[in-house]
Coordinates of C-alpha atoms and ligand atoms in Angstrom, one line a residue:
M1 CA 102.5 99.3 122.4
F2 CA 99.0 99.5 120.7
G3 CA 96.4 96.4 120.6
L4 CA 94.1 95.1 118.7
I5 CA 91.3 92.5 119.9
G6 CA 90.0 90.0 117.3
H7 CA 88.4 87.0 116.5
S8 CA 87.6 84.6 113.5
P9 CA 84.7 85.0 111.4
S10 CA 83.6 81.3 111.8
L11 CA 84.6 77.6 113.6
T12 CA 85.7 76.4 110.2
Q13 CA 88.5 79.8 109.5
A14 CA 89.1 79.6 113.2
H15 CA 91.0 76.0 112.8
I16 CA 92.8 77.4 109.9
A17 CA 94.0 79.9 111.9
A18 CA 95.4 78.3 115.2
R19 CA 97.2 76.3 112.9
E20 CA 99.2 78.9 111.2
L21 CA 99.4 80.4 114.6
G22 CA 101.1 77.9 116.3
F23 CA 98.5 76.7 118.2
P24 CA 97.3 73.1 117.3
E25 CA 95.9 72.5 120.2
Y26 CA 93.1 74.9 119.1
A27 CA 92.4 73.0 115.4
D28 CA 90.3 70.8 114.8
R29 CA 88.4 71.2 118.0
D30 CA 84.5 71.8 118.2
L31 CA 82.3 74.6 119.2
E32 CA 81.8 73.8 122.7
F33 CA 86.3 74.0 123.4
W34 CA 86.1 76.8 121.6
C35 CA 83.9 77.9 124.0
S36 CA 86.3 77.2 127.3
A37 CA 89.5 78.7 125.4
P38 CA 91.3 81.6 127.1
P39 CA 92.3 84.9 125.4
Q40 CA 95.7 84.5 123.4
I41 CA 98.0 86.6 122.1
A42 CA 99.0 85.5 118.8
D43 CA 100.4 88.0 116.7
T44 CA 102.6 90.8 116.9
V45 CA 102.2 93.6 114.3
R46 CA 104.6 96.5 113.3
L47 CA 104.3 99.3 111.0
T48 CA 106.2 102.5 110.4
S49 CA 104.6 105.8 109.8
L50 CA 104.9 108.5 106.7
T51 CA 106.9 110.3 109.8
G52 CA 109.2 107.5 110.2
E53 CA 107.9 106.7 113.0
T54 CA 107.9 102.6 114.0
I55 CA 105.6 101.0 116.6
E56 CA 104.7 97.8 117.9
G57 CA 101.4 96.2 119.3
R58 CA 99.9 92.6 119.7
Y59 CA 96.8 91.2 118.7
I60 CA 94.7 88.9 120.9
D61 CA 92.4 86.3 119.6
S62 CA 89.8 86.3 122.2
C63 CA 88.2 83.1 121.1
F64 CA 85.1 84.6 120.4
L65 CA 83.4 83.4 117.5
P66 CA 80.3 84.2 115.4
E67 CA 78.4 81.4 116.4
M68 CA 78.0 81.6 119.6
L69 CA 75.5 83.9 119.0
M70 CA 73.8 81.9 116.9
N71 CA 73.7 79.3 119.0
N72 CA 72.4 81.3 122.1
R73 CA 75.8 81.5 124.1
G74 CA 76.1 84.7 124.9
K75 CA 76.9 84.7 128.5
T76 CA 80.0 82.8 126.5
A77 CA 80.8 85.9 124.3
V78 CA 80.4 88.2 127.4
R79 CA 83.3 85.6 129.2
K80 CA 85.2 85.9 126.3
I81 CA 85.3 89.7 125.3
L82 CA 85.8 90.9 129.0
N83 CA 88.6 87.8 129.3
A84 CA 90.5 89.6 126.6
M85 CA 90.1 93.2 127.3
A86 CA 91.9 92.1 130.9
H87 CA 94.3 89.9 129.1
A88 CA 95.1 93.2 127.1
Q89 CA 94.9 95.4 130.1
K90 CA 97.5 93.3 132.1
Y91 CA 99.9 93.1 129.5
G92 CA 100.0 97.2 130.3
I93 CA 99.0 98.2 126.3
Q94 CA 97.9 101.6 125.9
T95 CA 95.5 101.3 123.6
T96 CA 93.0 98.3 122.1
A97 CA 90.8 98.3 119.0
L98 CA 87.8 95.9 120.3
G99 CA 87.6 94.7 116.3
G100 CA 84.1 92.7 114.9
F101 CA 81.7 91.5 116.8
S102 CA 83.9 92.7 120.1
S103 CA 82.3 96.4 120.6
I104 CA 78.6 94.9 119.5
V105 CA 78.9 92.1 122.2
F106 CA 80.5 94.5 124.3
E107 CA 77.8 97.3 124.1
N108 CA 74.1 94.9 123.2
F109 CA 75.1 92.9 126.6
K110 CA 76.7 96.1 128.5
L111 CA 79.9 95.4 129.3
Y112 CA 80.3 98.8 130.4
Q113 CA 78.3 97.7 133.9
M114 CA 81.3 94.8 134.1
R115 CA 83.9 96.4 135.1
Q116 CA 85.9 93.6 137.2
V117 CA 86.8 90.9 135.6
R118 CA 88.3 88.6 138.8
N119 CA 91.3 90.9 140.0
V120 CA 91.4 93.4 137.2
Q121 CA 89.3 96.9 137.3
L122 CA 88.3 97.3 133.6
E123 CA 90.0 100.9 132.7
F124 CA 87.7 101.6 129.6
E125 CA 90.0 104.5 128.1
R126 CA 92.2 101.6 127.4
F127 CA 89.6 101.2 124.3
T128 CA 89.2 102.3 121.5
T129 CA 85.6 100.6 119.1
G130 CA 87.4 101.9 115.7
N131 CA 84.2 103.2 114.5
T132 CA 85.2 106.8 113.4
H133 CA 88.1 105.8 111.6
T134 CA 85.6 102.7 109.8
A135 CA 82.8 104.9 109.2
Y136 CA 85.3 107.6 107.8
I137 CA 87.2 105.1 105.7
I138 CA 83.7 103.9 104.1
C139 CA 82.7 107.2 103.3
R140 CA 85.7 107.9 101.4
Q141 CA 85.9 104.4 100.2
V142 CA 82.1 105.3 98.4
E143 CA 83.3 108.9 97.6
L144 CA 86.4 107.8 95.6
M145 CA 84.5 104.8 94.4
A146 CA 82.0 106.8 92.6
E147 CA 84.3 109.4 90.8
R148 CA 85.6 106.1 89.2
L149 CA 82.5 104.6 87.8
N150 CA 81.8 108.2 86.9
L151 CA 78.8 108.0 89.4
D152 CA 77.0 111.4 90.5
L153 CA 76.6 110.9 93.8
G154 CA 74.9 114.1 93.9
R155 CA 72.2 112.7 91.9
S156 CA 72.3 109.2 93.5
T157 CA 70.5 106.8 95.7
V158 CA 72.8 105.3 98.5
A159 CA 70.9 102.9 100.7
V160 CA 72.5 102.0 104.2
V161 CA 71.8 98.5 105.4
G162 CA 72.5 99.5 109.5
A163 CA 71.8 102.6 109.3
T164 CA 71.1 103.0 112.9
G165 CA 74.0 101.2 114.1
D166 CA 77.6 103.0 115.4
I167 CA 78.9 102.8 112.0
G168 CA 75.7 103.4 109.8
S169 CA 74.7 106.3 111.8
A170 CA 77.9 107.7 111.0
V171 CA 78.2 106.7 107.3
C172 CA 74.7 108.5 107.3
R173 CA 75.9 112.0 108.8
W174 CA 78.7 112.1 106.4
L175 CA 76.8 111.6 103.6
S176 CA 74.1 114.2 104.2
T177 CA 76.7 116.4 104.9
K178 CA 79.6 115.9 103.0
L179 CA 78.2 114.5 99.9
D180 CA 75.0 115.6 99.7
V181 CA 73.7 112.4 97.6
Q182 CA 70.1 112.5 96.3
D183 CA 68.0 110.3 98.6
L184 CA 69.0 108.1 101.3
L185 CA 67.3 105.2 102.0
L186 CA 67.4 104.4 105.8
V187 CA 67.5 99.9 106.3
A188 CA 67.7 98.0 109.7
R189 CA 65.0 96.2 111.5
Q190 CA 63.8 98.6 114.6
Q191 CA 61.7 100.9 113.0
D192 CA 62.0 103.4 116.1
R193 CA 65.4 103.9 115.7
L194 CA 65.2 104.4 112.0
E195 CA 62.5 107.2 112.6
A196 CA 64.9 108.7 115.2
L197 CA 67.7 109.0 113.1
A198 CA 65.9 110.2 110.2
G199 CA 64.8 112.9 112.6
E200 CA 68.4 113.5 113.6
L201 CA 69.1 113.8 109.8
G202 CA 66.6 116.1 109.0
R203 CA 66.2 113.5 105.7
G204 CA 66.4 109.8 104.7
K205 CA 63.7 107.6 103.5
V206 CA 62.6 104.3 106.1
L207 CA 62.7 101.2 103.6
P208 CA 62.3 97.7 104.0
M209 CA 65.6 96.3 102.8
E210 CA 63.7 94.5 99.8
E211 CA 62.4 97.6 98.7
A212 CA 65.6 100.0 99.1
L213 CA 67.7 97.4 97.5
P214 CA 66.6 97.6 93.6
L215 CA 66.8 101.6 94.3
A216 CA 70.6 102.2 95.5
D217 CA 72.8 103.1 93.4
V218 CA 75.1 102.4 96.4
I219 CA 74.6 100.0 99.0
V220 CA 76.7 100.7 101.9
W221 CA 76.7 97.2 104.3
V222 CA 76.9 97.7 108.1
A223 CA 74.5 95.1 109.3
S224 CA 76.1 93.2 112.6
M225 CA 74.6 90.0 111.1
P226 CA 76.3 86.6 112.4
K227 CA 76.4 85.4 108.5
G228 CA 75.7 87.4 105.4
V229 CA 72.6 87.2 103.1
E230 CA 71.8 85.8 100.0
I231 CA 70.8 88.5 97.5
D232 CA 69.8 88.2 93.4
A233 CA 71.3 90.1 91.0
D234 CA 68.7 91.2 89.4
G235 CA 66.6 92.8 91.9
L236 CA 69.9 95.4 91.7
K237 CA 70.2 98.3 89.5
K238 CA 73.3 98.6 87.2
P239 CA 75.5 100.1 87.6
C240 CA 75.5 99.6 91.2
L241 CA 78.4 100.0 94.2
I242 CA 78.0 98.1 96.9
V243 CA 80.3 98.8 100.0
D244 CA 80.5 95.0 102.5
G245 CA 81.4 96.7 105.8
G246 CA 80.7 93.9 107.5
Y247 CA 82.8 91.1 110.0
P248 CA 81.6 88.4 109.2
K249 CA 80.8 89.6 105.6
N250 CA 77.0 91.2 105.6
L251 CA 77.3 89.7 102.0
G252 CA 76.6 86.3 101.1
T253 CA 76.6 85.8 97.7
R254 CA 79.1 86.6 95.7
I255 CA 77.9 88.2 92.8
Q256 CA 79.3 88.5 88.9
H257 CA 78.3 90.8 87.6
P258 CA 80.5 93.9 85.3
E259 CA 78.4 96.3 86.2
I260 CA 78.1 95.3 90.0
H261 CA 81.0 96.2 92.0
I262 CA 81.5 95.0 95.6
L263 CA 84.0 96.5 97.3
S264 CA 85.5 95.1 101.2
G265 CA 84.5 98.2 103.3
G266 CA 87.1 99.3 106.0
I267 CA 89.7 98.1 105.1
V268 CA 92.9 100.5 104.3
E269 CA 95.9 99.8 102.7
H270 CA 99.5 101.2 104.4
A271 CA 101.9 103.2 101.7
I272 CA 105.2 101.3 103.4
G273 CA 103.4 98.2 104.7
I274 CA 102.7 96.3 108.0
E275 CA 104.7 93.2 109.8
S276 CA 102.2 90.4 110.5
K277 CA 101.1 86.7 110.4
I278 CA 97.4 87.5 111.2
M279 CA 96.6 89.9 108.2
R280 CA 96.4 87.5 106.1
I281 CA 94.8 84.9 108.6
I282 CA 91.6 87.3 108.9
G283 CA 91.4 87.7 104.9
M284 CA 93.5 90.1 103.8
A285 CA 93.9 89.7 100.1
E286 CA 97.6 91.8 100.9
P287 CA 98.2 91.1 104.1
A288 CA 101.1 93.1 104.1
R289 CA 99.8 96.0 103.2
Q290 CA 96.5 95.8 104.6
V291 CA 94.0 96.1 107.5
F292 CA 91.2 96.9 109.1
A293 CA 90.2 100.2 109.6
C294 CA 89.4 99.9 113.1
F295 CA 92.4 98.0 114.1
A296 CA 94.4 101.4 112.5
E297 CA 92.8 103.7 114.3
S298 CA 94.5 101.7 117.8
M299 CA 97.6 102.3 115.2
L300 CA 97.1 106.0 114.9
L301 CA 96.0 106.9 118.6
E302 CA 99.4 105.6 119.3
F303 CA 101.3 107.5 116.5
E304 CA 99.5 110.2 118.0
K305 CA 100.0 110.0 121.3
W306 CA 95.7 110.3 121.9
Y307 CA 96.0 107.9 124.6
T308 CA 91.9 108.1 125.0
N309 CA 89.1 106.1 123.8
F310 CA 88.8 107.8 120.4
S311 CA 85.4 106.0 119.7
W312 CA 83.5 105.0 122.2
S313 CA 79.4 104.1 123.6
R314 CA 76.9 104.1 120.6
N315 CA 76.2 106.4 118.0
Q316 CA 78.0 109.4 119.2
I317 CA 80.4 109.5 116.2
T318 CA 80.4 113.2 114.9
V319 CA 81.3 114.5 111.2
A320 CA 84.0 116.1 112.9
K321 CA 85.6 113.5 115.2
M322 CA 85.8 111.5 111.4
E323 CA 87.6 114.4 109.9
Q324 CA 90.1 114.6 113.1
I325 CA 91.0 110.6 112.5
G326 CA 90.8 111.1 108.7
Q327 CA 93.5 113.7 108.9
A328 CA 96.2 111.6 110.9
S329 CA 95.2 108.5 108.9
V330 CA 96.7 110.1 105.9
K331 CA 99.4 111.7 107.8
H332 CA 100.7 108.2 108.8
G333 CA 100.3 106.3 105.4
F334 CA 96.4 105.0 105.1
S335 CA 94.5 105.1 102.7
P336 CA 91.1 103.3 101.9
L337 CA 90.9 100.2 99.7
L338 CA 89.7 100.6 96.8
L339 CA 88.7 98.6 93.5
E340 CA 90.3 99.0 90.0
V341 CA 87.8 99.7 87.1
A342 CA 88.3 98.4 83.7
S343 CA 88.2 101.9 81.1
Ligands
NDP1 P1 76.0 98.0 115.5 O1 75.7 96.7 116.2 O2 76.2 99.1 115.8 O3 74.7 98.2 114.3 C1 74.5 96.9 113.5 C2 73.2 98.0 112.5 O4 73.0 96.9 111.8 C3 72.1 98.2 113.4 O5 71.5 99.3 112.8 C4 70.7 96.9 113.3 O6 69.5 97.4 113.5 C5 71.8 96.7 112.3 N1 71.0 95.2 111.7 C6 71.5 94.1 112.7 N2 71.1 93.1 111.6 C7 70.3 93.6 111.1 C8 69.6 93.0 110.1 N3 69.7 91.4 109.6 N4 68.7 93.2 108.8 C9 69.3 95.0 108.6 N5 69.6 95.5 109.2 C10 70.4 94.7 110.7 O7 76.6 97.5 114.2 P2 78.7 98.1 114.4 O8 77.6 99.4 113.4 O9 79.2 98.5 115.4 O10 78.8 97.2 112.7 C11 78.4 96.8 112.2 C12 79.1 96.0 111.0 O11 80.6 96.9 110.7 C13 79.4 94.8 111.6 O12 79.2 93.8 110.6 C14 80.6 94.7 112.2 O13 81.7 93.7 112.5 C15 81.2 95.6 111.0 N6 83.1 96.2 111.7 C16 83.9 96.5 110.6 C17 85.3 97.1 110.8 C18 86.3 97.1 110.2 O14 87.1 97.8 110.5 N7 85.7 97.2 109.0 C19 85.0 98.0 112.4 C20 84.1 97.8 113.7 C21 83.0 96.6 112.9 P3 68.7 97.0 114.2 O15 68.8 95.8 114.6 O16 67.1 97.9 113.7 O17 68.5 95.6 112.7

């Protein structure tokens, strides 16, 4: 059995989810209530691979909300993620993906130093961040959308916002080795980490966001922002492809311009279908087929019986591991979500 630890992208969405999943006592309650709510196994998820094998998993809502980070509730966030992990392990789940902010909280608050959760000693090999598959899917989205838009990546400038993150650094490794884009712009806040990444890659220009965005043919947005930023379409190149891989979405604006193509990043579609209630609630446009790539990673590990924390720690994702999970992804029927482009 695989597991998915997730959370709603906002308190408002959490109320909707609680009502739809049959937890009316959680609906319409304030942040204070959600801060004290325990994790819940909220859904059963089933899917069948192209190989014919069917697997089943559980979706565990940690009851974490991004608002907790905006309101200095770090300790609550920590408790939420640790409790959800302990819950998954006690339930006997083989491999559980830490979706959305779960792995970010895990790393930023050094939860690897907190193995003991009451009477449960966490076994970290039972968890995966899912970031290797997410990074692979985002890179394939860039590659395939560039083909659809007739963008020659070898002559394109790609800006990665959140470049020093776990997903961002993996995307940069792929873009600079497998796709060999013309210019790679690295954006984040901490300069020392940006310089270290440029050193590791042997390329990449470090630029502030406001200078990088107007230069980019492609923007990959994978910053861990609890709330999306507003950007002005006038300042962007036309055409421009934006792959927004954030959860919650990094882009706060709803840009409507025929030459600005915005794609939800890190989402896969399954060839046969996924049985669940949760995919619609967590925002999949086609819930019977679509799932976050990080969740799909725990499904792939279950299909392949790779019972290991495939994606773990920070900034360790190699191109070889992205290729490995990518092959499993194709084999079991997943493909990257793409945009239809009018010809
Ligand atoms: P990390 O915490 O590892 O990295 C975050 C990156 O964003 C860092 O480079 C950080 O650098 C940068 N960043 C944070 N805030 C800002 C800001 N205000 N302006 C510019 N840069 C910023 O995160 P992950 O790589 O694990 O995750 C990235 C995103 O992907 C998250 O939104 C996450 O929820 C989402 N995600 C999506 C998945 C999917 O399946 N689609 C799966 C897993 C994650 P610095 O601090 O120096 O600014």
